[in-house]
Amino acid sequence: MADLKQRWHQLEQKAKDIGYRTTDRHLRLAVTGLSGAGKTAFITAIVEKLLTAEQLPPYGGLPLFTVCREGRFIGARRERQPDLNIASFSYDTAMGALRQRLPHWPQSTTNISELRLAIDYRPQTGVLANFMDKATLHLDIVDYPGEWLLDLPMLDLDYQQWSTQLLAANSPLVNTPSYPDFIAKITALDPTTEPSDEALATISDSYRVLLEQLVHQQGFYLAQPGRLLLPGDLQGTPLLAFFPLPNEFFSELGEASPLTRQLHQRYDAYVKQVVKPFYQHYFGEFDRQLVLVDVLGALNRGRPQFEDMANALNALNQSFRFGKGGFWQRLFSPKIDRLLFAVSKVDQITREQQGNALSLLKALLNPGWQRADQQGCAVEAMAVSAIKTTRYGMAKDRGLGEVAVVSGRGLDNGGETITLFPGEVPQALPNDDFWQQQGFEFVNFAPPRLPADQPFEHIRLDHLLEYLIGDKLS
């Protein structure tokens, strides 16, 4: 009986969603980014701003959001999410972390989650304006780990191609400290006999350690399979117990080897049962896409990590479904018609450096940008901060005179105030001289301590909302 009720609810919700789509009153906004981009805090800030905008004169604290500036924003409220098989976005938990006496950043994204808002507004144009004083946009915000998205290129690779790509001589994996231990465990196997599940699980665990070092200790981004780092409900399953093999295993024995055959089968199963359903069931249904990019963190880590981030982000673009959706396409085969790349955490740098960060992002993303534009997708880039953690000021420097500085609560020093000149952000892709002379220190700050009734400050969050959903509120 419970299953029947759930199926009935799903059918009822599906009928409602089709109705919303036929009248252009439904939008699915996907938010992703690579590790450390600040997705959870970003979504929390967006939701908080929309839920409280009608209480905050003037313009709801969002003067560049046209529906607020024109006084047509009535209010927003949370609704039950449409997909009962997706985890709910933990908005209340995240707000609790940000509003504590000693605020801290909410826990990072580890799984796909969803939240639905109903945004009430007074329509100004179109058919709705002629017949209704109030209209509602149903906005689904879907948060998913960027690491999962990095698996999508595996759809176009077979197991041998994937292995060759990951273990190439110039791959960051090869220079990771635990790489020799991983290779030693593979070499100890007899490739002519059928490997046991326990042996494959042991080496897969060694490969997981390798990926963790690559991402969390060395600051790289391209780690596959992404579910090995964020397994969710796949933890401990044979579906994740596979790993790449060095080229000599293929050149000497190829598919005749029980080892390569077994790993090939598990790779194919992972692509079929994990990667493809994610693409078809979730990713293929998004209307708008926001990609958060921690450009400043990548610059801090160094040249190899920065270039790896560029490769990862441009790999993401290869997987997006671009195109302007007409009525029938919007109803049955949505495509992303607006794509926004946002440099996050620009409150870490001074005002005059924010333009440089934006220029750098555009240069970094140029290949994917052109592809989206050619396929009819509107593309934009912005420099934003959903929760402003710093104050701007001027300080005297004995060598430079007065310099612009930022000041805020340190993240790693118990919350003590830090004031510093973070340095200059390059306007274009950094050259050799830049990396040899890099003179910057981009510090992660803790959330600000604010009274419970004081809203978080932001940088261009209203501009971001106008681009992503403003056209649906006209």
CSV table of C-alpha atoms in Angstrom, one decimal:
chain,number,residue,atom,x,y,z
A,1,MET,CA,0.0,0.0,0.0
A,2,ALA,CA,2.8,2.4,0.9
A,3,ASP,CA,4.5,1.7,-2.5
A,4,LEU,CA,1.2,2.3,-4.3
A,5,LYS,CA,0.8,5.7,-2.5
A,6,GLN,CA,4.3,6.7,-3.4
A,7,ARG,CA,3.8,5.8,-7.1
A,8,TRP,CA,0.6,7.8,-7.1
A,9,HIS,CA,2.3,10.8,-5.5
A,10,GLN,CA,5.1,10.5,-8.2
A,11,LEU,CA,2.5,10.4,-11.0
A,12,GLU,CA,0.6,13.3,-9.5
A,13,GLN,CA,3.8,15.3,-9.1
A,14,LYS,CA,4.8,14.5,-12.7
A,15,ALA,CA,1.5,15.7,-14.0
A,16,LYS,CA,1.9,19.0,-12.1
A,17,ASP,CA,5.5,19.5,-13.4
A,18,ILE,CA,4.3,18.9,-17.0
A,19,GLY,CA,1.7,21.6,-16.4
A,20,TYR,CA,4.3,24.0,-15.0
A,21,ARG,CA,6.5,23.3,-18.0
A,22,THR,CA,3.8,23.9,-20.6
A,23,THR,CA,3.2,27.4,-19.1
A,24,ASP,CA,7.0,28.0,-18.6
A,25,ARG,CA,6.5,28.2,-14.8
A,26,HIS,CA,9.1,25.5,-13.9
A,27,LEU,CA,12.9,25.8,-14.0
A,28,ARG,CA,15.5,23.2,-13.0
A,29,LEU,CA,18.8,24.9,-12.0
A,30,ALA,CA,21.8,22.7,-11.4
A,31,VAL,CA,24.7,23.9,-9.3
A,32,THR,CA,28.1,22.2,-9.3
A,33,GLY,CA,31.8,22.9,-9.0
A,34,LEU,CA,35.0,21.1,-8.1
A,35,SER,CA,36.1,20.4,-4.6
A,36,GLY,CA,36.4,23.5,-2.4
A,37,ALA,CA,34.3,25.8,-4.7
A,38,GLY,CA,31.8,26.4,-1.9
A,39,LYS,CA,28.6,24.9,-3.4
A,40,THR,CA,26.7,24.2,-0.2
A,41,ALA,CA,27.3,27.7,1.3
A,42,PHE,CA,26.5,29.2,-2.1
A,43,ILE,CA,23.1,27.5,-2.5
A,44,THR,CA,22.2,28.2,1.1
A,45,ALA,CA,22.9,31.9,0.5
A,46,ILE,CA,20.7,31.9,-2.6
A,47,VAL,CA,17.8,30.3,-0.8
A,48,GLU,CA,18.1,32.6,2.2
A,49,LYS,CA,18.1,35.7,0.0
A,50,LEU,CA,15.0,34.6,-1.9
A,51,LEU,CA,13.1,33.5,1.2
A,52,THR,CA,13.8,36.9,3.0
A,53,ALA,CA,13.8,39.3,0.0
A,54,GLU,CA,10.3,40.8,0.7
A,55,GLN,CA,11.4,41.6,4.3
A,56,LEU,CA,14.5,43.6,3.3
A,57,PRO,CA,14.0,47.1,1.9
A,58,PRO,CA,15.1,48.5,-0.4
A,59,TYR,CA,14.9,46.0,-3.2
A,60,GLY,CA,15.2,43.0,-0.9
A,61,GLY,CA,18.9,43.5,-0.8
A,62,LEU,CA,19.1,42.5,-4.4
A,63,PRO,CA,19.0,45.8,-6.5
A,64,LEU,CA,20.3,44.1,-9.7
A,65,PHE,CA,17.5,41.5,-9.6
A,66,THR,CA,14.9,43.2,-11.8
A,67,VAL,CA,11.8,41.7,-10.2
A,68,CYS,CA,12.9,43.1,-6.8
A,69,ARG,CA,14.1,46.4,-8.2
A,70,GLU,CA,10.7,46.9,-9.9
A,71,GLY,CA,8.8,46.0,-6.8
A,72,ARG,CA,7.1,42.9,-8.4
A,73,PHE,CA,8.6,40.3,-6.0
A,74,ILE,CA,5.9,39.1,-3.7
A,75,GLY,CA,7.8,36.4,-1.8
A,76,ALA,CA,9.3,32.9,-1.9
A,77,ARG,CA,8.5,29.8,0.1
A,78,ARG,CA,9.8,26.2,0.3
A,79,GLU,CA,7.7,23.4,-1.3
A,80,ARG,CA,8.0,19.7,-1.2
A,81,GLN,CA,10.6,18.6,-3.7
A,82,PRO,CA,9.4,16.7,-6.8
A,83,ASP,CA,11.8,13.8,-6.7
A,84,LEU,CA,11.3,11.6,-3.7
A,85,ASN,CA,14.3,9.4,-4.6
A,86,ILE,CA,16.8,12.3,-4.3
A,87,ALA,CA,18.1,13.5,-0.9
A,88,SER,CA,16.8,16.9,0.3
A,89,PHE,CA,19.2,19.8,0.4
A,90,SER,CA,20.0,20.4,4.1
A,91,TYR,CA,19.2,24.1,4.1
A,92,ASP,CA,18.3,24.3,7.8
A,93,THR,CA,21.4,22.5,8.9
A,94,ALA,CA,23.6,24.7,6.7
A,95,MET,CA,21.9,27.9,8.1
A,96,GLY,CA,22.4,26.6,11.6
A,97,ALA,CA,26.2,26.3,11.0
A,98,LEU,CA,26.4,29.8,9.5
A,99,ARG,CA,24.3,31.3,12.4
A,100,GLN,CA,26.0,29.8,15.4
A,101,ARG,CA,27.7,32.0,18.0
A,102,LEU,CA,31.0,30.9,16.3
A,103,PRO,CA,29.9,30.4,12.7
A,104,HIS,CA,31.5,27.7,10.5
A,105,TRP,CA,31.0,26.7,7.0
A,106,PRO,CA,28.4,23.9,6.3
A,107,GLN,CA,29.5,20.4,5.4
A,108,SER,CA,30.6,19.9,1.8
A,109,THR,CA,28.5,18.3,-0.9
A,110,THR,CA,28.8,14.5,-0.9
A,111,ASN,CA,25.7,13.4,-2.8
A,112,ILE,CA,23.1,14.8,-5.1
A,113,SER,CA,20.4,16.8,-3.3
A,114,GLU,CA,17.4,18.9,-4.2
A,115,LEU,CA,15.3,21.8,-3.0
A,116,ARG,CA,12.2,23.4,-4.5
A,117,LEU,CA,11.1,27.0,-4.1
A,118,ALA,CA,7.9,28.6,-5.2
A,119,ILE,CA,8.6,32.3,-6.1
A,120,ASP,CA,5.5,34.5,-6.3
A,121,TYR,CA,5.7,37.6,-8.4
A,122,ARG,CA,3.5,40.1,-10.3
A,123,PRO,CA,4.0,39.4,-14.1
A,124,GLN,CA,4.7,42.4,-16.3
A,125,THR,CA,4.8,40.9,-19.8
A,126,GLY,CA,3.3,38.0,-21.7
A,127,VAL,CA,0.0,36.2,-21.4
A,128,LEU,CA,0.1,36.0,-17.6
A,129,ALA,CA,0.2,39.7,-17.2
A,130,ASN,CA,-3.1,40.1,-19.0
A,131,PHE,CA,-5.0,37.6,-16.8
A,132,MET,CA,-3.3,37.3,-13.4
A,133,ASP,CA,-2.2,39.7,-10.7
A,134,LYS,CA,0.1,37.0,-9.3
A,135,ALA,CA,2.2,34.2,-10.9
A,136,THR,CA,4.4,31.5,-9.5
A,137,LEU,CA,7.7,30.1,-10.7
A,138,HIS,CA,8.6,26.7,-9.3
A,139,LEU,CA,12.4,26.6,-9.0
A,140,ASP,CA,14.2,23.3,-8.4
A,141,ILE,CA,17.8,23.8,-7.2
A,142,VAL,CA,19.8,20.6,-7.7
A,143,ASP,CA,23.2,20.3,-6.0
A,144,TYR,CA,25.5,17.6,-7.2
A,145,PRO,CA,29.3,16.9,-6.7
A,146,GLY,CA,31.5,18.1,-9.5
A,147,GLU,CA,33.5,15.0,-9.0
A,148,TRP,CA,30.6,12.9,-10.3
A,149,LEU,CA,30.4,15.1,-13.4
A,150,LEU,CA,34.0,14.4,-14.1
A,151,ASP,CA,33.0,10.7,-14.7
A,152,LEU,CA,30.9,11.6,-17.8
A,153,PRO,CA,33.9,11.5,-20.2
A,154,MET,CA,34.1,7.8,-19.4
A,155,LEU,CA,31.0,7.3,-21.6
A,156,ASP,CA,33.2,7.8,-24.6
A,157,LEU,CA,36.2,5.7,-23.5
A,158,ASP,CA,36.7,2.0,-23.3
A,159,TYR,CA,38.6,0.5,-20.4
A,160,GLN,CA,42.0,0.4,-22.1
A,161,GLN,CA,41.7,4.0,-23.4
A,162,TRP,CA,40.7,5.1,-19.9
A,163,SER,CA,43.7,3.3,-18.3
A,164,THR,CA,46.1,4.7,-20.8
A,165,GLN,CA,44.8,8.3,-20.3
A,166,LEU,CA,45.0,8.1,-16.5
A,167,LEU,CA,48.5,6.5,-16.3
A,168,ALA,CA,50.2,8.5,-19.0
A,169,ALA,CA,53.8,9.5,-18.2
A,170,ASN,CA,52.7,13.2,-17.6
A,171,SER,CA,49.7,12.3,-15.5
A,172,PRO,CA,49.7,13.8,-11.9
A,173,LEU,CA,48.8,10.3,-10.6
A,174,VAL,CA,52.2,9.0,-11.6
A,175,ASN,CA,53.9,11.5,-9.3
A,176,THR,CA,51.7,10.9,-6.3
A,177,PRO,CA,53.5,9.5,-3.3
A,178,SER,CA,51.5,6.2,-3.0
A,179,TYR,CA,51.7,5.5,-6.7
A,180,PRO,CA,54.6,3.0,-6.4
A,181,ASP,CA,52.7,1.1,-3.7
A,182,PHE,CA,49.7,0.9,-6.0
A,183,ILE,CA,51.8,-0.4,-8.9
A,184,ALA,CA,53.5,-2.9,-6.7
A,185,LYS,CA,50.2,-4.4,-5.7
A,186,ILE,CA,49.1,-4.7,-9.3
A,187,THR,CA,52.5,-6.3,-10.3
A,188,ALA,CA,52.1,-8.9,-7.5
A,189,LEU,CA,49.0,-10.3,-9.2
A,190,ASP,CA,49.2,-13.2,-11.6
A,191,PRO,CA,47.4,-11.8,-14.7
A,192,THR,CA,46.9,-15.3,-16.1
A,193,THR,CA,44.6,-16.5,-13.3
A,194,GLU,CA,41.2,-15.2,-12.3
A,195,PRO,CA,41.6,-12.5,-9.6
A,196,SER,CA,39.6,-12.9,-6.4
A,197,ASP,CA,37.1,-10.3,-5.3
A,198,GLU,CA,39.2,-9.7,-2.2
A,199,ALA,CA,42.4,-9.0,-4.3
A,200,LEU,CA,40.5,-6.6,-6.5
A,201,ALA,CA,39.0,-4.8,-3.5
A,202,THR,CA,42.4,-4.5,-1.9
A,203,ILE,CA,44.0,-2.9,-4.9
A,204,SER,CA,40.9,-0.7,-5.5
A,205,ASP,CA,41.3,0.6,-1.9
A,206,SER,CA,45.0,1.3,-2.7
A,207,TYR,CA,43.8,3.2,-5.8
A,208,ARG,CA,41.3,5.2,-3.6
A,209,VAL,CA,44.1,6.2,-1.3
A,210,LEU,CA,46.0,7.4,-4.4
A,211,LEU,CA,43.1,9.5,-5.5
A,212,GLU,CA,42.6,11.0,-2.1
A,213,GLN,CA,46.3,12.0,-2.0
A,214,LEU,CA,45.9,13.5,-5.5
A,215,VAL,CA,42.9,15.6,-4.6
A,216,HIS,CA,43.0,16.4,-0.9
A,217,GLN,CA,46.8,16.6,-0.3
A,218,GLN,CA,48.2,17.7,-3.7
A,219,GLY,CA,45.2,19.8,-4.8
A,220,PHE,CA,44.5,18.2,-8.2
A,221,TYR,CA,41.0,17.8,-9.6
A,222,LEU,CA,40.8,15.1,-12.3
A,223,ALA,CA,40.0,11.9,-10.3
A,224,GLN,CA,38.2,9.0,-11.8
A,225,PRO,CA,36.0,7.2,-10.9
A,226,GLY,CA,34.5,10.0,-8.9
A,227,ARG,CA,32.3,7.6,-6.8
A,228,LEU,CA,35.5,6.1,-5.4
A,229,LEU,CA,36.0,9.3,-3.5
A,230,LEU,CA,32.3,10.0,-2.8
A,231,PRO,CA,30.8,6.5,-3.0
A,232,GLY,CA,27.4,7.2,-1.3
A,233,ASP,CA,25.3,4.0,-1.3
A,234,LEU,CA,27.9,2.2,-3.4
A,235,GLN,CA,30.4,2.0,-0.5
A,236,GLY,CA,32.0,-1.4,-0.5
A,237,THR,CA,30.3,-2.8,-3.6
A,238,PRO,CA,32.2,-4.7,-6.3
A,239,LEU,CA,31.0,-2.0,-8.7
A,240,LEU,CA,33.7,0.3,-7.3
A,241,ALA,CA,36.4,-2.4,-7.1
A,242,PHE,CA,38.2,-1.6,-10.3
A,243,PHE,CA,41.3,0.5,-11.2
A,244,PRO,CA,43.4,1.4,-14.3
A,245,LEU,CA,46.1,-0.9,-15.5
A,246,PRO,CA,49.6,0.1,-17.0
A,247,ASN,CA,49.9,-0.3,-20.7
A,248,GLU,CA,52.2,-3.3,-20.5
A,249,PHE,CA,49.3,-5.4,-19.3
A,250,PHE,CA,47.4,-4.8,-22.5
A,251,SER,CA,50.4,-5.1,-24.8
A,252,GLU,CA,51.5,-8.4,-23.4
A,253,LEU,CA,48.2,-10.2,-22.8
A,254,GLY,CA,45.3,-7.9,-23.7
A,255,GLU,CA,41.8,-9.3,-23.3
A,256,ALA,CA,43.3,-12.9,-23.1
A,257,SER,CA,44.2,-12.0,-19.5
A,258,PRO,CA,41.5,-12.9,-16.9
A,259,LEU,CA,42.7,-9.8,-14.9
A,260,THR,CA,42.1,-7.3,-17.8
A,261,ARG,CA,38.9,-9.1,-18.7
A,262,GLN,CA,37.5,-8.8,-15.2
A,263,LEU,CA,38.5,-5.2,-14.8
A,264,HIS,CA,37.1,-4.4,-18.2
A,265,GLN,CA,33.7,-5.9,-17.2
A,266,ARG,CA,33.6,-3.9,-14.0
A,267,TYR,CA,34.5,-0.7,-15.8
A,268,ASP,CA,31.7,-1.3,-18.3
A,269,ALA,CA,29.3,-2.1,-15.5
A,270,TYR,CA,30.2,1.2,-13.7
A,271,VAL,CA,29.7,3.2,-16.8
A,272,LYS,CA,26.4,1.5,-17.6
A,273,GLN,CA,24.9,1.4,-14.1
A,274,VAL,CA,26.3,4.6,-12.5
A,275,VAL,CA,27.6,7.1,-15.1
A,276,LYS,CA,24.9,6.7,-17.7
A,277,PRO,CA,21.9,6.8,-15.4
A,278,PHE,CA,23.3,9.9,-13.7
A,279,TYR,CA,23.5,11.6,-17.1
A,280,GLN,CA,20.1,10.4,-18.3
A,281,HIS,CA,18.0,10.7,-15.1
A,282,TYR,CA,19.4,13.9,-13.6
A,283,PHE,CA,21.9,15.8,-15.7
A,284,GLY,CA,19.9,15.5,-18.9
A,285,GLU,CA,16.9,17.3,-17.3
A,286,PHE,CA,18.6,20.5,-16.3
A,287,ASP,CA,17.5,23.8,-17.8
A,288,ARG,CA,20.2,26.1,-16.4
A,289,GLN,CA,23.7,25.3,-15.1
A,290,LEU,CA,25.8,27.2,-12.6
A,291,VAL,CA,29.5,26.1,-12.3
A,292,LEU,CA,31.4,27.5,-9.3
A,293,VAL,CA,35.1,27.8,-9.8
A,294,ASP,CA,37.7,28.4,-7.0
A,295,VAL,CA,40.2,30.1,-9.2
A,296,LEU,CA,42.0,31.6,-6.3
A,297,GLY,CA,42.5,28.3,-4.5
A,298,ALA,CA,44.0,26.8,-7.7
A,299,LEU,CA,46.4,29.7,-8.1
A,300,ASN,CA,47.5,29.1,-4.5
A,301,ARG,CA,48.3,25.5,-5.2
A,302,GLY,CA,50.6,26.0,-8.1
A,303,ARG,CA,50.9,25.6,-11.9
A,304,PRO,CA,50.3,21.9,-12.2
A,305,GLN,CA,47.1,22.1,-10.1
A,306,PHE,CA,45.9,25.2,-11.9
A,307,GLU,CA,46.4,23.6,-15.3
A,308,ASP,CA,44.7,20.4,-14.1
A,309,MET,CA,41.7,22.5,-13.0
A,310,ALA,CA,41.5,24.1,-16.5
A,311,ASN,CA,41.5,20.6,-18.1
A,312,ALA,CA,38.8,19.4,-15.6
A,313,LEU,CA,36.5,22.3,-16.3
A,314,ASN,CA,36.8,22.1,-20.0
A,315,ALA,CA,36.1,18.3,-19.7
A,316,LEU,CA,32.9,19.2,-17.9
A,317,ASN,CA,31.8,21.3,-20.9
A,318,GLN,CA,32.0,18.3,-23.2
A,319,SER,CA,29.2,16.7,-21.2
A,320,PHE,CA,26.7,19.5,-21.1
A,321,ARG,CA,23.5,19.3,-23.3
A,322,PHE,CA,23.3,22.7,-24.9
A,323,GLY,CA,20.6,24.3,-26.9
A,324,LYS,CA,17.6,26.6,-26.8
A,325,GLY,CA,14.5,24.6,-26.0
A,326,GLY,CA,11.3,25.2,-27.9
A,327,PHE,CA,7.9,24.1,-26.4
A,328,TRP,CA,8.1,20.3,-27.2
A,329,GLN,CA,11.9,20.1,-26.5
A,330,ARG,CA,11.4,21.9,-23.1
A,331,LEU,CA,8.6,19.5,-22.2
A,332,PHE,CA,10.3,16.2,-23.1
A,333,SER,CA,14.0,16.8,-23.8
A,334,PRO,CA,15.3,19.8,-21.8
A,335,LYS,CA,18.7,21.3,-22.7
A,336,ILE,CA,20.8,23.8,-20.9
A,337,ASP,CA,20.0,27.2,-22.5
A,338,ARG,CA,21.9,29.3,-20.0
A,339,LEU,CA,25.3,28.4,-18.6
A,340,LEU,CA,27.1,30.5,-15.9
A,341,PHE,CA,30.6,30.2,-14.7
A,342,ALA,CA,31.2,32.0,-11.5
A,343,VAL,CA,34.6,32.8,-9.8
A,344,SER,CA,33.6,32.1,-6.2
A,345,LYS,CA,35.0,33.6,-3.0
A,346,VAL,CA,36.1,36.9,-4.6
A,347,ASP,CA,35.7,38.5,-1.2
A,348,GLN,CA,39.2,37.1,-0.5
A,349,ILE,CA,40.7,39.7,-2.9
A,350,THR,CA,40.5,43.5,-3.1
A,351,ARG,CA,37.9,45.2,-5.3
A,352,GLU,CA,40.3,46.2,-8.0
A,353,GLN,CA,41.5,42.5,-8.4
A,354,GLN,CA,38.0,41.1,-9.0
A,355,GLY,CA,38.0,42.2,-12.6
A,356,ASN,CA,41.3,40.4,-13.1
A,357,ALA,CA,39.8,37.2,-11.6
A,358,LEU,CA,36.9,37.4,-14.1
A,359,SER,CA,39.2,37.9,-17.1
A,360,LEU,CA,41.4,35.0,-16.0
A,361,LEU,CA,38.3,32.7,-15.7
A,362,LYS,CA,37.2,33.7,-19.3
A,363,ALA,CA,40.6,32.9,-20.6
A,364,LEU,CA,40.7,29.6,-18.8
A,365,LEU,CA,37.3,28.5,-20.1
A,366,ASN,CA,37.6,29.7,-23.7
A,367,PRO,CA,37.5,26.3,-25.4
A,368,GLY,CA,34.3,25.2,-23.7
A,369,TRP,CA,32.8,28.7,-23.9
A,370,GLN,CA,33.0,28.7,-27.7
A,371,ARG,CA,31.4,25.2,-27.9
A,372,ALA,CA,28.4,26.2,-25.8
A,373,ASP,CA,28.0,29.5,-27.7
A,374,GLN,CA,28.1,27.7,-31.1
A,375,GLN,CA,25.3,25.3,-29.9
A,376,GLY,CA,22.9,28.1,-29.1
A,377,CYS,CA,23.5,28.3,-25.3
A,378,ALA,CA,23.9,31.7,-23.7
A,379,VAL,CA,27.1,31.7,-21.7
A,380,GLU,CA,28.2,34.2,-19.0
A,381,ALA,CA,31.0,34.6,-16.5
A,382,MET,CA,30.9,36.5,-13.2
A,383,ALA,CA,33.0,37.2,-10.1
A,384,VAL,CA,30.8,36.7,-7.1
A,385,SER,CA,30.7,35.9,-3.4
A,386,ALA,CA,27.5,34.5,-1.9
A,387,ILE,CA,28.5,35.3,1.6
A,388,LYS,CA,30.9,38.2,2.0
A,389,THR,CA,33.4,37.4,4.8
A,390,THR,CA,35.8,40.4,4.6
A,391,ARG,CA,35.9,44.1,4.9
A,392,TYR,CA,38.0,46.3,2.5
A,393,GLY,CA,40.4,48.9,3.7
A,394,MET,CA,43.8,50.6,3.2
A,395,ALA,CA,47.0,50.0,5.1
A,396,LYS,CA,50.5,51.5,5.0
A,397,ASP,CA,53.3,49.4,3.7
A,398,ARG,CA,56.9,50.6,4.1
A,399,GLY,CA,57.9,49.6,0.6
A,400,LEU,CA,54.7,50.3,-1.3
A,401,GLY,CA,53.0,53.1,0.6
A,402,GLU,CA,49.3,52.7,1.0
A,403,VAL,CA,47.9,49.4,-0.3
A,404,ALA,CA,44.4,47.9,-0.5
A,405,VAL,CA,43.8,45.1,2.1
A,406,VAL,CA,41.1,42.7,3.2
A,407,SER,CA,40.2,41.9,6.7
A,408,GLY,CA,38.2,39.0,8.2
A,409,ARG,CA,38.0,36.1,10.7
A,410,GLY,CA,40.7,33.6,9.9
A,411,LEU,CA,39.5,30.0,9.2
A,412,ASP,CA,42.5,28.3,10.7
A,413,ASN,CA,43.5,30.5,13.6
A,414,GLY,CA,40.5,30.2,15.9
A,415,GLY,CA,38.6,33.0,14.3
A,416,GLU,CA,41.1,35.8,15.0
A,417,THR,CA,41.1,38.8,12.7
A,418,ILE,CA,43.5,38.7,9.7
A,419,THR,CA,44.3,41.8,7.7
A,420,LEU,CA,46.5,41.4,4.6
A,421,PHE,CA,47.2,42.4,1.0
A,422,PRO,CA,46.4,39.2,-0.8
A,423,GLY,CA,48.3,40.1,-3.9
A,424,GLU,CA,47.5,40.5,-7.6
A,425,VAL,CA,45.5,38.1,-9.7
A,426,PRO,CA,46.7,37.7,-13.3
A,427,GLN,CA,44.4,38.9,-16.0
A,428,ALA,CA,45.4,36.2,-18.5
A,429,LEU,CA,46.6,32.6,-18.3
A,430,PRO,CA,49.8,32.8,-16.2
A,431,ASN,CA,53.2,32.5,-18.0
A,432,ASP,CA,56.4,31.1,-16.7
A,433,ASP,CA,57.5,34.4,-15.1
A,434,PHE,CA,54.3,34.6,-13.1
A,435,TRP,CA,54.7,31.1,-11.6
A,436,GLN,CA,58.4,31.8,-10.7
A,437,GLN,CA,57.5,35.2,-9.1
A,438,GLN,CA,54.1,34.4,-7.7
A,439,GLY,CA,53.5,36.9,-4.8
A,440,PHE,CA,50.0,36.3,-3.5
A,441,GLU,CA,48.3,34.7,-0.5
A,442,PHE,CA,44.6,34.0,-0.9
A,443,VAL,CA,43.4,33.1,2.5
A,444,ASN,CA,40.2,31.2,3.3
A,445,PHE,CA,38.1,33.2,5.8
A,446,ALA,CA,35.5,32.0,8.3
A,447,PRO,CA,31.9,33.1,8.0
A,448,PRO,CA,31.2,36.5,9.6
A,449,ARG,CA,29.6,36.8,13.1
A,450,LEU,CA,26.3,38.6,12.6
A,451,PRO,CA,23.2,39.2,14.7
A,452,ALA,CA,20.4,36.7,13.9
A,453,ASP,CA,18.3,39.3,12.1
A,454,GLN,CA,21.1,40.8,10.0
A,455,PRO,CA,21.4,39.4,6.5
A,456,PHE,CA,24.6,38.2,5.0
A,457,GLU,CA,26.3,40.6,2.6
A,458,HIS,CA,27.1,39.4,-0.9
A,459,ILE,CA,29.0,40.4,-4.0
A,460,ARG,CA,26.9,40.3,-7.2
A,461,LEU,CA,24.5,37.6,-6.1
A,462,ASP,CA,21.6,39.7,-7.5
A,463,HIS,CA,23.4,39.9,-10.8
A,464,LEU,CA,23.7,36.1,-10.8
A,465,LEU,CA,20.0,35.6,-10.0
A,466,GLU,CA,19.0,38.0,-12.7
A,467,TYR,CA,21.0,36.0,-15.3
A,468,LEU,CA,19.9,32.6,-14.2
A,469,ILE,CA,16.2,33.1,-13.5
A,470,GLY,CA,15.3,36.7,-14.1
A,471,ASP,CA,13.8,36.1,-17.6
A,472,LYS,CA,11.3,33.7,-16.0
A,473,LEU,CA,10.0,36.4,-13.7
A,474,SER,CA,9.2,39.1,-16.3
